[in-house]
mmCIF file of C-alpha atoms in Angstrom:
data_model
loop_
_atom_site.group_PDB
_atom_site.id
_atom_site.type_symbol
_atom_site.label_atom_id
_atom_site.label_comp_id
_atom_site.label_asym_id
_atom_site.label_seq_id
_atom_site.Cartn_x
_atom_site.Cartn_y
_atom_site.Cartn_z
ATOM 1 C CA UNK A 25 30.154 8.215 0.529
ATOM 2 C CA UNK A 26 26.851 8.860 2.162
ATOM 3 C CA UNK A 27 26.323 7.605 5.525
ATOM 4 C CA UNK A 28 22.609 7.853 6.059
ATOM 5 C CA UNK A 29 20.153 5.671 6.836
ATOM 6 C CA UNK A 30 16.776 5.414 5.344
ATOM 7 C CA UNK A 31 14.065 5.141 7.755
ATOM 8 C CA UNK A 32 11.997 1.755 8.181
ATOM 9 C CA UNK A 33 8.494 2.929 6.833
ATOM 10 C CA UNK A 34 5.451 1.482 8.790
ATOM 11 C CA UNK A 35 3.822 -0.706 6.472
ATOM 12 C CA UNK A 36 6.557 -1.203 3.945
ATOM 13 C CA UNK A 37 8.829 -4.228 5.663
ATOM 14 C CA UNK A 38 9.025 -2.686 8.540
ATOM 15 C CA UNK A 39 9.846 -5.885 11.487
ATOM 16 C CA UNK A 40 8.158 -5.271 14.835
ATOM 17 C CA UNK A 41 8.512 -8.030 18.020
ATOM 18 C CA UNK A 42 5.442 -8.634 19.517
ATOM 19 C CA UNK A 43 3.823 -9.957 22.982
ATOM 20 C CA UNK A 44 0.188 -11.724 22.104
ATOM 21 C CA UNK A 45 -1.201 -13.872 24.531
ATOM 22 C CA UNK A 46 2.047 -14.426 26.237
ATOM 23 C CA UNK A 47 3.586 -15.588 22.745
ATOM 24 C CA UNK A 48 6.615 -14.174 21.239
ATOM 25 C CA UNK A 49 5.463 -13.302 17.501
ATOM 26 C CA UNK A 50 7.642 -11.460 15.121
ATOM 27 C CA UNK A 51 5.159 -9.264 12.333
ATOM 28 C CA UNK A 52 6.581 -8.405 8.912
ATOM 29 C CA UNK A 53 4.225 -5.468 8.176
ATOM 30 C CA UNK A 54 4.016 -5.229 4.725
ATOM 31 C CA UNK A 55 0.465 -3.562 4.953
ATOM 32 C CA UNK A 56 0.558 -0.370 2.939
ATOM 33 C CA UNK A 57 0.531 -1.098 -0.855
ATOM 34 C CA UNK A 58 0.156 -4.427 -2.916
ATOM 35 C CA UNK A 59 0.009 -5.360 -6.910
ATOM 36 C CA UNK A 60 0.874 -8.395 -8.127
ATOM 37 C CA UNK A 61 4.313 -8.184 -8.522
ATOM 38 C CA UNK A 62 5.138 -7.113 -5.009
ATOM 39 C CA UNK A 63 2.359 -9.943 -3.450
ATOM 40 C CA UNK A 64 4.630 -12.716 -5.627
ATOM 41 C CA UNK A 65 7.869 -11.397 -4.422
ATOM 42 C CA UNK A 66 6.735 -10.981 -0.670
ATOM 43 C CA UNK A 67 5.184 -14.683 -0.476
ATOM 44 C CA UNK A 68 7.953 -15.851 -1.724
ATOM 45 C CA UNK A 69 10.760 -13.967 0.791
ATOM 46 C CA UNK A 70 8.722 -14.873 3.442
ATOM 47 C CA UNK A 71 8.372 -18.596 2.553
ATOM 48 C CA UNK A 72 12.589 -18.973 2.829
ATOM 49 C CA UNK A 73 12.695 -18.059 6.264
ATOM 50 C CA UNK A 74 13.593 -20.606 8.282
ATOM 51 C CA UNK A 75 10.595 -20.909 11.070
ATOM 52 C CA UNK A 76 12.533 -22.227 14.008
ATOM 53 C CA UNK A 77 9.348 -24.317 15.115
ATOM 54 C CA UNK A 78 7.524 -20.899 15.164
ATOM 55 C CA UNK A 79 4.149 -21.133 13.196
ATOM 56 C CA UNK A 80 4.280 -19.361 10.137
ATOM 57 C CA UNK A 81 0.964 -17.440 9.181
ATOM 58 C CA UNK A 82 0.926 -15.294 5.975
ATOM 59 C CA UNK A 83 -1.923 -12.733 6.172
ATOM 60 C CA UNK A 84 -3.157 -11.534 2.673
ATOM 61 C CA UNK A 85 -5.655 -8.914 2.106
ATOM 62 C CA UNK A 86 -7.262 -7.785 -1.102
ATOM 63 C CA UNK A 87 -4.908 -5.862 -3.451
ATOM 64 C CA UNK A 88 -7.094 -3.187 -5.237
ATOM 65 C CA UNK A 89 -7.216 -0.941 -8.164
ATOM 66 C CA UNK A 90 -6.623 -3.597 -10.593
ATOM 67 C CA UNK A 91 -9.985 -3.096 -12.307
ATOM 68 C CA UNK A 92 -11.476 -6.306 -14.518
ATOM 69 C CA UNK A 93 -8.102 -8.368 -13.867
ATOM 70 C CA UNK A 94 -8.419 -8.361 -10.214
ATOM 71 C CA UNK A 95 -9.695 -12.108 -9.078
ATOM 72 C CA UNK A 96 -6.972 -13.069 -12.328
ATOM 73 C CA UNK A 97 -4.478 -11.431 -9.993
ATOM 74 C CA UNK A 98 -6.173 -12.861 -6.961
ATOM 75 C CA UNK A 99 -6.047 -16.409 -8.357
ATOM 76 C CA UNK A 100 -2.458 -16.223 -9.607
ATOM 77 C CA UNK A 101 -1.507 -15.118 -5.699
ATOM 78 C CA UNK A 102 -3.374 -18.216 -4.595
ATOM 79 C CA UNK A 103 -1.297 -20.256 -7.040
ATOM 80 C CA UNK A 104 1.760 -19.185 -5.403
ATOM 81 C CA UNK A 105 1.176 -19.912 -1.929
ATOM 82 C CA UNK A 106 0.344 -23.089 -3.277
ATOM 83 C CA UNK A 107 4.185 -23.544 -3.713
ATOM 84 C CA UNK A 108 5.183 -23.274 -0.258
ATOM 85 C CA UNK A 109 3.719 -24.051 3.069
ATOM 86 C CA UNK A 110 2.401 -22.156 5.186
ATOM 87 C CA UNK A 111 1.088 -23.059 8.898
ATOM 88 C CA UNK A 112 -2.042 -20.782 8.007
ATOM 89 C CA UNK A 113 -2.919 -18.880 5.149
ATOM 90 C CA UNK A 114 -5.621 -15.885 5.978
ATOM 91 C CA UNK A 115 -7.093 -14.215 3.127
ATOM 92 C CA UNK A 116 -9.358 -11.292 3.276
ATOM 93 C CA UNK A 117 -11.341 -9.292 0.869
ATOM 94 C CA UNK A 118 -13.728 -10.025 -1.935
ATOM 95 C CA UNK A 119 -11.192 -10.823 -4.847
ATOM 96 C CA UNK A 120 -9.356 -13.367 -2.902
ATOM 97 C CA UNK A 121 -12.963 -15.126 -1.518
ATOM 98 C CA UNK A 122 -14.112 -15.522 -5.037
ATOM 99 C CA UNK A 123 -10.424 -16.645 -5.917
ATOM 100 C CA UNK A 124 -10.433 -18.655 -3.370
ATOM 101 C CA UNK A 125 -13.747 -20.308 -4.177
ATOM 102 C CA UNK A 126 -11.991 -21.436 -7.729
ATOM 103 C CA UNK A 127 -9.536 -24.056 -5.715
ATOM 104 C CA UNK A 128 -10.482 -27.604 -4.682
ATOM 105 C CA UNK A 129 -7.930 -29.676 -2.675
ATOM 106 C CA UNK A 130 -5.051 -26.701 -2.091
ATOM 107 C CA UNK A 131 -2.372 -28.217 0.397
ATOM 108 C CA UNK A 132 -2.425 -25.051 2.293
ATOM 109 C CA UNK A 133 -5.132 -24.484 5.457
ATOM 110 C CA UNK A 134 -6.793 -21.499 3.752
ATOM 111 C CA UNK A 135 -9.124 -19.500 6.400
ATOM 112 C CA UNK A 136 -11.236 -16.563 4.556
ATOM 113 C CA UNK A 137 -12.075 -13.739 7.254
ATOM 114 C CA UNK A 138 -12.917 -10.630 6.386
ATOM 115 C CA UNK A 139 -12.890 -7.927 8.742
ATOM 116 C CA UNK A 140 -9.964 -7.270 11.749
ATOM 117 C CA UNK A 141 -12.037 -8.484 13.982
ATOM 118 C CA UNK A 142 -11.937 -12.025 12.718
ATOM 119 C CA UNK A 143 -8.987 -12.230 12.124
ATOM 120 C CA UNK A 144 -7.705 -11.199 15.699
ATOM 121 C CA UNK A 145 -10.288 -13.867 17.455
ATOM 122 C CA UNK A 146 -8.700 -16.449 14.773
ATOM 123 C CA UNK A 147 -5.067 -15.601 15.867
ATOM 124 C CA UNK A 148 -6.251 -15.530 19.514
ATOM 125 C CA UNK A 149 -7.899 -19.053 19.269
ATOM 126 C CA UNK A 150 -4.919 -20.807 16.645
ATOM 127 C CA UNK A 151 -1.840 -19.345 18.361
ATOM 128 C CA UNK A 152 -0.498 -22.245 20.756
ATOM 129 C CA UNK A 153 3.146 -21.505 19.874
ATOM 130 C CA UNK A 154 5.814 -18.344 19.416
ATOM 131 C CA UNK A 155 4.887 -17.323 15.777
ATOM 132 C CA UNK A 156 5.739 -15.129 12.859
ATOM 133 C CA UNK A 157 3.230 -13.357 10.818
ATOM 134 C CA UNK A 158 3.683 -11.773 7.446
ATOM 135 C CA UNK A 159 0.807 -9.417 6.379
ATOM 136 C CA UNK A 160 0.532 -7.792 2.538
ATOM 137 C CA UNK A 161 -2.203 -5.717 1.683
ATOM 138 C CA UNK A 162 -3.478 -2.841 -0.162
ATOM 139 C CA UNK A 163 -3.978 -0.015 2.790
ATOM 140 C CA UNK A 164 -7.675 0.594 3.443
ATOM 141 C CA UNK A 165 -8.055 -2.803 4.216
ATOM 142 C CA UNK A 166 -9.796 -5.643 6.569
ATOM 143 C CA UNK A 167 -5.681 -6.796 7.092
ATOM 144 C CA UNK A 168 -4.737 -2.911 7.255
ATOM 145 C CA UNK A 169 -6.734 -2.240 10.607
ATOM 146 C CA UNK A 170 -6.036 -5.751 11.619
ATOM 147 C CA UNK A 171 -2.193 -4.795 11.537
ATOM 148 C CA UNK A 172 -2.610 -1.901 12.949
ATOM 149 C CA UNK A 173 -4.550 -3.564 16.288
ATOM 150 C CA UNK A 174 -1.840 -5.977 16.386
ATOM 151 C CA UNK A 175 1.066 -3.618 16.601
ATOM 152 C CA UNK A 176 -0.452 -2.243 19.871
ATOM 153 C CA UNK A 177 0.975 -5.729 21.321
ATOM 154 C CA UNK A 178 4.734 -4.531 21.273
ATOM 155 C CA UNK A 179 7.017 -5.911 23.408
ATOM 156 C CA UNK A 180 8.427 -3.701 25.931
#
């Protein structure tokens, strides 16, 4: 029996408890490395946690290397947030703004911003309550550096 235990990698589910603007917000940093498979699978573990009257913000940036299929990807993504609900849905990145652009009346509140920037002021101006933020990306991203930024906020 091994009794070791593998390191939580930065970027790859890693959990980190957060102070921003006097808010409680719990980040699931899942900002290193997405494909299709692990963007489906990550929406969907984070849409079955309960939210405890937190808001609930999923934070998706562009998954790349996927060549000609990318806004197919990008648009099959958008179809699976469409499932659940989400307080906010960010998306960043080319592929998801023209993916996004192929949707009329999603049930989500999508917001497209596209560099960290953005998406900080966004968070700063739409946070009125404790909060918990997923973010999945491909690293090299608007929502890589944004996570990054964010991480500086850690509680105590």
């Amino acid at each position: 029996q091994n009794n070791f235990k593998l390191p939580k990698v930065e970027g790859r589910g890693s959990i980190h408890n957060l102070l921003f603007k006097k808010f409680k917000i719990k980040l699931i940093d899942q900002s290193y490395n997405a494909n299709p498979e692990t963007m489906i699978e990550s929406i969907e573990n984070f849409s079955i946690i309960k939210n405890n009257n937190k808001n609930k913000i999923l934070i998706l940036g562009n998954m790349n290397e996927l060549g000609l299929s990318s806004i197919k990807y990008h648009i099959q993504i958008i179809r699976v947030i469409e499932k659940n609900y989400f307080d906010h849905v960010i998306l960043s990145g080319d592929s998801f703004k023209k993916a996004l652009n192929m949707f009329s009346n999603l049930k989500n509140k999508y917001v497209y911003l596209n560099q960290s920037k953005s998406i900080m002021r966004y968070l700063e101006k739409n946070i009125h309550k404790n909060a918990i933020i997923m973010a999945k990306c491909s690293n090299k991203t608007g929502v890589n550096y944004f996570v990054k930024k964010l991480k500086l906020f850690k509680k105590g």
